[in-house]
Coordinates of C-alpha atoms in Angstrom, one line a residue:
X23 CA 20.5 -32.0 -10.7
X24 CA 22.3 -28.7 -10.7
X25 CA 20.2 -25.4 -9.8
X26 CA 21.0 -21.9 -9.5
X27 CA 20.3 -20.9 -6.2
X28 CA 20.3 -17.5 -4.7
X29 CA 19.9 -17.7 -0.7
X30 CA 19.6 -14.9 1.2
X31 CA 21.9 -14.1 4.4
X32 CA 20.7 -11.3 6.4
X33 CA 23.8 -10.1 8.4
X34 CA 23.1 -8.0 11.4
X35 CA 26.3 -7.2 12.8
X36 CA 27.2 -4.6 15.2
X37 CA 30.6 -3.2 15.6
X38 CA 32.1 -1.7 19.1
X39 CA 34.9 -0.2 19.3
X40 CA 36.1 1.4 22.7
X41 CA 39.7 3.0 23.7
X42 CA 40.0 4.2 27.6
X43 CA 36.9 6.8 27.5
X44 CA 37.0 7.4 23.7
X45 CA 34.2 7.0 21.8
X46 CA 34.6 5.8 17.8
X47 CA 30.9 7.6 15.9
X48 CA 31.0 5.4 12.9
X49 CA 29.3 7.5 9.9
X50 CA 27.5 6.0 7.6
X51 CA 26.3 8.3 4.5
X52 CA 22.2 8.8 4.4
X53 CA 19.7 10.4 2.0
X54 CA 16.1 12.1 1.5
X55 CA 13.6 9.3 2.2
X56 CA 12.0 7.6 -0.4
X57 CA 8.8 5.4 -0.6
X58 CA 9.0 1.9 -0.1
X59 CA 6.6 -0.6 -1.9
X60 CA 5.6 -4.0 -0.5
X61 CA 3.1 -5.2 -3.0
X62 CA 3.5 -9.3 -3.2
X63 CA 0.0 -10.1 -4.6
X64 CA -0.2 -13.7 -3.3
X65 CA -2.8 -16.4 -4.4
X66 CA -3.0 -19.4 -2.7
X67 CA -4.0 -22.6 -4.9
X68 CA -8.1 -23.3 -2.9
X69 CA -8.2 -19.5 -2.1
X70 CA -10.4 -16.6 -3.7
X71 CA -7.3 -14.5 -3.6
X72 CA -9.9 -11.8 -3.1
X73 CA -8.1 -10.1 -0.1
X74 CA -4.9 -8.7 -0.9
X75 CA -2.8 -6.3 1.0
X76 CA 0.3 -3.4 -0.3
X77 CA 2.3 -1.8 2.4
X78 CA 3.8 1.2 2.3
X79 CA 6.7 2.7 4.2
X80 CA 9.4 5.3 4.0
X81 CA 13.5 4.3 3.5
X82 CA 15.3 5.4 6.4
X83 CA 19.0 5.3 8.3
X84 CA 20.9 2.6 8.7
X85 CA 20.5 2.9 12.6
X86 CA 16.7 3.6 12.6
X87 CA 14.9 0.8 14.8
X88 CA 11.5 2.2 13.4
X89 CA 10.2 2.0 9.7
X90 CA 8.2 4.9 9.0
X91 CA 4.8 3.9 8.0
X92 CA 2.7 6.3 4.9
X93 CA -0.3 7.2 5.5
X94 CA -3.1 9.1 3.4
X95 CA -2.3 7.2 0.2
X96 CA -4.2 6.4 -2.8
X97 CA -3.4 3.2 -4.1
X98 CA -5.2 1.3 -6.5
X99 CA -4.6 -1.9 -9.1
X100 CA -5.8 -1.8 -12.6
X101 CA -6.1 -5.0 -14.9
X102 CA -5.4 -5.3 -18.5
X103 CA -9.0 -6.2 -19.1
X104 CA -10.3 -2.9 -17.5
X105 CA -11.1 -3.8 -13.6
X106 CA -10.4 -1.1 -11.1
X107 CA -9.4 -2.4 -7.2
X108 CA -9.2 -0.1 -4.7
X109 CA -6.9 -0.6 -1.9
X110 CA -8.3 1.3 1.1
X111 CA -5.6 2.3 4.6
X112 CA -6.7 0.1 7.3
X113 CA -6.7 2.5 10.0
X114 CA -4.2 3.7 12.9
X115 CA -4.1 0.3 14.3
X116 CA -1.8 -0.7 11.1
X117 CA -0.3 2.4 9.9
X118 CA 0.9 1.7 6.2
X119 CA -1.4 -1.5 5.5
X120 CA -3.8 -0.7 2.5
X121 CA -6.3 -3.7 1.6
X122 CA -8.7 -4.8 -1.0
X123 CA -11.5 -7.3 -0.6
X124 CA -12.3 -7.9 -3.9
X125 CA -9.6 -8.5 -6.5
X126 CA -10.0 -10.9 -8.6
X127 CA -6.8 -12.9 -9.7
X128 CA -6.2 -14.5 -13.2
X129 CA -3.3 -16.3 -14.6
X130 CA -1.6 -14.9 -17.4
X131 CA -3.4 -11.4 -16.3
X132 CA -1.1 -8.2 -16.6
X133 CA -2.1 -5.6 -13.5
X134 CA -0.5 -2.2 -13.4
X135 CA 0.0 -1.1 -9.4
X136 CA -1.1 2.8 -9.1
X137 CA 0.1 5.1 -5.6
X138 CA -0.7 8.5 -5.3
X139 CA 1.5 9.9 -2.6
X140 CA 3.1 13.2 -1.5
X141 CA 2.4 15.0 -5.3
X142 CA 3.6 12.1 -6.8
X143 CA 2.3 9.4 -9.7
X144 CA 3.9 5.7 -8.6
X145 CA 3.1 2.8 -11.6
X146 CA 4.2 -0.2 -11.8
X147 CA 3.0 -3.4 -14.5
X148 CA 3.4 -7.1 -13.9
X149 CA 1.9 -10.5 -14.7
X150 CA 0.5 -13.0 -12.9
X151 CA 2.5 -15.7 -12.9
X152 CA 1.6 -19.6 -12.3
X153 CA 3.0 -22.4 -10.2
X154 CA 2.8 -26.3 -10.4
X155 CA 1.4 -28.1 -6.8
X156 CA 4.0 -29.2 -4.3
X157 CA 3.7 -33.1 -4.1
X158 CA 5.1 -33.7 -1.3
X159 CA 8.0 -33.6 0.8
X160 CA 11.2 -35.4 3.0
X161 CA 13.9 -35.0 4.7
X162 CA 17.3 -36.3 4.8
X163 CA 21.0 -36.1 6.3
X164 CA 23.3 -35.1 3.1
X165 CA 24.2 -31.6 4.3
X166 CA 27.3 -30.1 3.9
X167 CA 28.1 -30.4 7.7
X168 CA 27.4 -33.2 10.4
X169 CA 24.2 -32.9 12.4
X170 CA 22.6 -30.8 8.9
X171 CA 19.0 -31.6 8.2
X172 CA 18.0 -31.0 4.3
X173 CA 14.8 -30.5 3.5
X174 CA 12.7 -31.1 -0.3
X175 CA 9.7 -30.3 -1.3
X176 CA 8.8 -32.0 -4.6
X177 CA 6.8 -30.9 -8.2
X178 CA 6.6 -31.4 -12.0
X179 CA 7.8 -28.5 -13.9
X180 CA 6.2 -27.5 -16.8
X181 CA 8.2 -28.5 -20.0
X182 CA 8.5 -26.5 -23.1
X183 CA 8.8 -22.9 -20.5
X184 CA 11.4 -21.2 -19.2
X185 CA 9.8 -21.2 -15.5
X186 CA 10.8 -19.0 -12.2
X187 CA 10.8 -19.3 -9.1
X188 CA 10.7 -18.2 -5.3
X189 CA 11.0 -21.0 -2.3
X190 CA 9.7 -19.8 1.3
X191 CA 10.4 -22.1 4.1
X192 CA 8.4 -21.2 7.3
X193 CA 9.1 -21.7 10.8
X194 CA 6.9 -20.7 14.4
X195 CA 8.6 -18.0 15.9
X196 CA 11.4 -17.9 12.9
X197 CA 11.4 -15.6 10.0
X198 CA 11.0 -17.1 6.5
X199 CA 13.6 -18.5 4.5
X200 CA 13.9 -17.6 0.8
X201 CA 15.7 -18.4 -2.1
X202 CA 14.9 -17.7 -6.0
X203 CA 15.8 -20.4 -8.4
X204 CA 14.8 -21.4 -12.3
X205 CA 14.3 -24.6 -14.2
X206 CA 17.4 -24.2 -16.9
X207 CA 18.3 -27.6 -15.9
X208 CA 15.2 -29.5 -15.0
X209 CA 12.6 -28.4 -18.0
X210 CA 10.0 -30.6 -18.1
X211 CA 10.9 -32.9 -15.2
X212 CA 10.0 -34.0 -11.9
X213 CA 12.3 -31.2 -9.2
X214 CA 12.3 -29.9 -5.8
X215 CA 13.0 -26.9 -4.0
X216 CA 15.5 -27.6 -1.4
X217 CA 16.4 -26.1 2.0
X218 CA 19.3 -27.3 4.7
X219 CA 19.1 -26.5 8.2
X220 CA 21.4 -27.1 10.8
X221 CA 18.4 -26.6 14.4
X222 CA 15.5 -28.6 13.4
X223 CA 13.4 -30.3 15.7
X224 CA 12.0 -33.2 15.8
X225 CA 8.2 -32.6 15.6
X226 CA 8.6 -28.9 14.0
X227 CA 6.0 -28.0 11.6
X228 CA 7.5 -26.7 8.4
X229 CA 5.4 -24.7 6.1
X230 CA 6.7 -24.8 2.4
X231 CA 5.8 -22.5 -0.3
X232 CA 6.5 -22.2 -3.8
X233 CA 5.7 -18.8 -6.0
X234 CA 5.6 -18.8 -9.2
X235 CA 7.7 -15.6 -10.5
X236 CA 8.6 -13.3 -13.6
X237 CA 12.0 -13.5 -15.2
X238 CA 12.8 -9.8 -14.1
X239 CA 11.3 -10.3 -10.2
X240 CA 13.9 -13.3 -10.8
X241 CA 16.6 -11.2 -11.7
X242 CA 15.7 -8.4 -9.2
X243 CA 15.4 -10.9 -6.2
X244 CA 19.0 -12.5 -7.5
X245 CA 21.0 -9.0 -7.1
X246 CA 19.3 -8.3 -3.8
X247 CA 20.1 -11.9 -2.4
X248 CA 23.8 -11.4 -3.5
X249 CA 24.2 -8.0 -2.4
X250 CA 22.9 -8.4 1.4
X251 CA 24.9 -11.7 2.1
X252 CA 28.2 -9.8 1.3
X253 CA 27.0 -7.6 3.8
X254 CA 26.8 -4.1 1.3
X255 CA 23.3 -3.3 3.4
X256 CA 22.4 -2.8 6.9
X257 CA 19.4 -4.7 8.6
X258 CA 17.2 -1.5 8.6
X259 CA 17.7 -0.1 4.8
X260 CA 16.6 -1.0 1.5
X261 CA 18.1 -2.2 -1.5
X262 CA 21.2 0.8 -3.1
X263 CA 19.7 2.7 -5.6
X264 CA 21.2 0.2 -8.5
X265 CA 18.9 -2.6 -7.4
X266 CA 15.6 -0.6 -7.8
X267 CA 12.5 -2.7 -8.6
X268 CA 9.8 -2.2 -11.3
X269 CA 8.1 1.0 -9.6
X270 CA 8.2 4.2 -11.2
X271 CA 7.4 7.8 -10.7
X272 CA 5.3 8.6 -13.4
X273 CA 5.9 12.6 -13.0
X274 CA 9.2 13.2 -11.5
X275 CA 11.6 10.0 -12.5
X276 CA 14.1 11.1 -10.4
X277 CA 12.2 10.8 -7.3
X278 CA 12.2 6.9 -7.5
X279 CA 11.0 4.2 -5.3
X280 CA 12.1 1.2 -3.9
X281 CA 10.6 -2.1 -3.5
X282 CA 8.8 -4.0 -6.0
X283 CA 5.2 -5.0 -7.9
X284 CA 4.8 -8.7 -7.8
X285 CA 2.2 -11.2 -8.6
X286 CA 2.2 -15.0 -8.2
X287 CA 0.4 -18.2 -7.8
X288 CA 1.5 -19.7 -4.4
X289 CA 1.3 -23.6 -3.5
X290 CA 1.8 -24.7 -0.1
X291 CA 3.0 -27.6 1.7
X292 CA 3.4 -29.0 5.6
X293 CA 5.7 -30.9 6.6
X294 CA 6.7 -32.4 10.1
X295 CA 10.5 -32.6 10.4
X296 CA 11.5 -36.6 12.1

């Protein structure tokens, strides 16, 4: 059945360009730094999804090969039905990590994010969202190219709701996979999440994960997938300013921030490729 699928292409491409002893200096425009918010609140179907962790960094240069890491924060999540987590910094050992050991996920629960950094208010507000059980999973040969492996991960989507989703396919010693995706054409029915590889081997341990997601993280995560695999950002920056997540500053609107406030039910799958 068709899907729309938005895959992400990270291009890191460097380019050279030498004449005798002349050196080419390639500028690249840059800006004030801005905070950047990683707060994915992830609960795993058979966990407490009491620990939870929100890191926060600063935007920097396209050539920088270190993220600058905030310290002295105060961060905290708030639910709708009046509970108050604290996020505490873990220490100098991970610079930027901030964790709680006690929240206390719901489904269907609204949480508003709150950071207090550098004189400034960040909020942001988002709902947990569900996800139906992976089922299970296989593998076969109908890539696009000879040799392809393509792998799905089956589950039974809810009928009657416009549902949204995120795909993460995890590798040892690889960096996740991701794609976004919706049910517009599968309501209701028995679909998969689907991944094709073209250096799998035999014996690999796949780990498969499906997030449950709003329509806006949806719509956010779409732009972003677009706009890196044309190549518009480097491997070391955030999104442009136009693809700015649900985070506000609450005091000074102008001095925005990147990243984004997200909440989802995660289920998970292994699968050993043949």
């Amino acid at each position: 059945m068709k899907k729309n699928y938005f895959t992400l292409i990270i291009l890191m491409a460097g380019l050279l360009f030498t004449a005798c002893e002349d050196v080419v200096d390639v500028g690249l425009p840059s800006s004030e730094p801005r905070l950047v918010v990683d707060a994915s609140i992830n609960w795993h179907k058979g966990d407490s999804g009491n620990w939870q962790l929100v890191k926060l960094t600063t935007s920097t240069n396209y050539y920088a090969t270190e993220i600058p890491a905030v310290q002295g924060a105060n961060v905290y999540i708030r639910s709708q039905s009046g509970n108050f987590y604290e996020f505490t910094e873990i220490g100098p050992d991970s610079p930027g990590f901030y964790a709680c050991e006690n929240f206390q996920p719901v489904i269907g629960e609204t949480y508003t994010l709150h950071i207090g950094y550098d004189d400034n208010h960040y909020a942001a507000t988002e709902t947990l969202m569900p996800v139906p059980d992976l089922q299970y999973a296989e593998q076969t040969e109908d890539g696009f190219l000879e040799g392809q492996q393509v792998i799905r991960a089956y589950f039974d989507d809810p009928p009657g709701i416009e549902n949204y989703y995120m795909h993460g396919f995890f590798r040892d010693e690889k960096g996740p996979q991701y794609a976004v995706f919706d049910d517009n054409f599968t309501d209701g029915n028995n679909s998969n999440t689907v991944r094709i590889f073209d250096n799998l081997r035999r014996g690999e341990l796949l780990n498969i994960r499906l997030f449950g997601i709003s329509e806006r993280y949806f719509d956010y995560m779409s732009k972003i997938f677009t706009t890196t695999s044309e190549g518009n950002i480097g491997p070391f920056q955030v999104a442009p300013a136009q693809l700015r997540g649900n985070i506000i500053n609450v005091n000074n609107p102008d001095n925005y921030a990147y990243g984004y406030f997200r909440l989802s039910e995660v289920s998970s799958l292994e699968y050993i490729v043949q």
